[in-house]
Amino acid sequence: MTVKTEFGDFGSFKDLQTFMRLENKSDVTISSCDWWGIECILHKSGFTFTKNEIDQIVGLNY
């Protein structure tokens, strides 16, 4: 899996979650996500997710 953001590419949503926690980012814009060769383009200009939304995707509901 590759998650492409304005901060770089991440290998998983868990990696992105760790980055957001360590760098104290409140939101991130994901431009695309590649999963097993399937390109998932969310929106032409990307889509913004909050840290809480990324936590929910990973499965950590605080």
C-alpha positions as CSV (number, residue, x, y, z in Angstrom):
1,M,0.0,0.0,0.0
2,T,1.2,3.5,-0.7
3,V,-0.6,6.6,0.8
4,K,0.4,9.8,-1.0
5,T,0.2,13.0,1.0
6,E,1.7,16.5,0.9
7,F,4.2,15.3,3.5
8,G,5.4,12.4,1.4
9,D,4.5,8.8,0.7
10,F,3.6,6.3,3.5
11,G,3.5,2.5,3.4
12,S,0.3,2.3,5.4
13,F,-2.2,4.3,7.3
14,K,-0.5,3.1,10.5
15,D,2.8,4.7,9.3
16,L,0.8,7.9,8.5
17,Q,-0.8,7.9,11.9
18,T,2.7,7.5,13.6
19,F,4.0,10.5,11.5
20,M,1.1,12.6,12.4
21,R,1.5,11.8,16.1
22,L,5.3,12.5,16.1
23,E,5.1,15.6,14.0
24,N,2.0,16.9,15.8
25,K,-0.1,17.2,12.6
26,S,-3.8,17.8,13.0
27,D,-4.8,17.0,9.4
28,V,-3.3,15.7,6.2
29,T,-4.4,15.8,2.5
30,I,-4.3,12.4,0.8
31,S,-4.0,12.7,-3.0
32,S,-4.1,9.0,-3.7
33,C,-3.8,5.6,-2.3
34,D,-2.4,2.5,-4.1
35,W,-3.6,-0.9,-2.7
36,W,-2.3,-4.1,-4.4
37,G,-1.9,-2.2,-7.7
38,I,-5.3,-0.6,-7.5
39,E,-5.0,3.2,-7.7
40,C,-7.6,4.8,-5.4
41,I,-7.8,8.5,-6.3
42,L,-10.0,10.1,-3.7
43,H,-10.5,13.5,-5.4
44,K,-8.7,15.5,-8.1
45,S,-7.2,17.9,-5.5
46,G,-7.0,15.3,-2.7
47,F,-9.1,14.9,0.4
48,T,-8.3,16.1,3.9
49,F,-8.4,13.8,6.9
50,T,-8.1,14.8,10.5
51,K,-5.9,12.9,13.0
52,N,-9.1,11.5,14.5
53,E,-10.2,10.2,11.1
54,I,-6.9,8.5,10.5
55,D,-7.1,7.0,14.0
56,Q,-10.5,5.5,13.1
57,I,-9.2,4.1,9.8
58,V,-6.3,2.4,11.7
59,G,-8.8,1.2,14.4
60,L,-7.8,3.3,17.4
61,N,-10.9,5.1,18.5
62,Y,-9.9,7.5,21.3
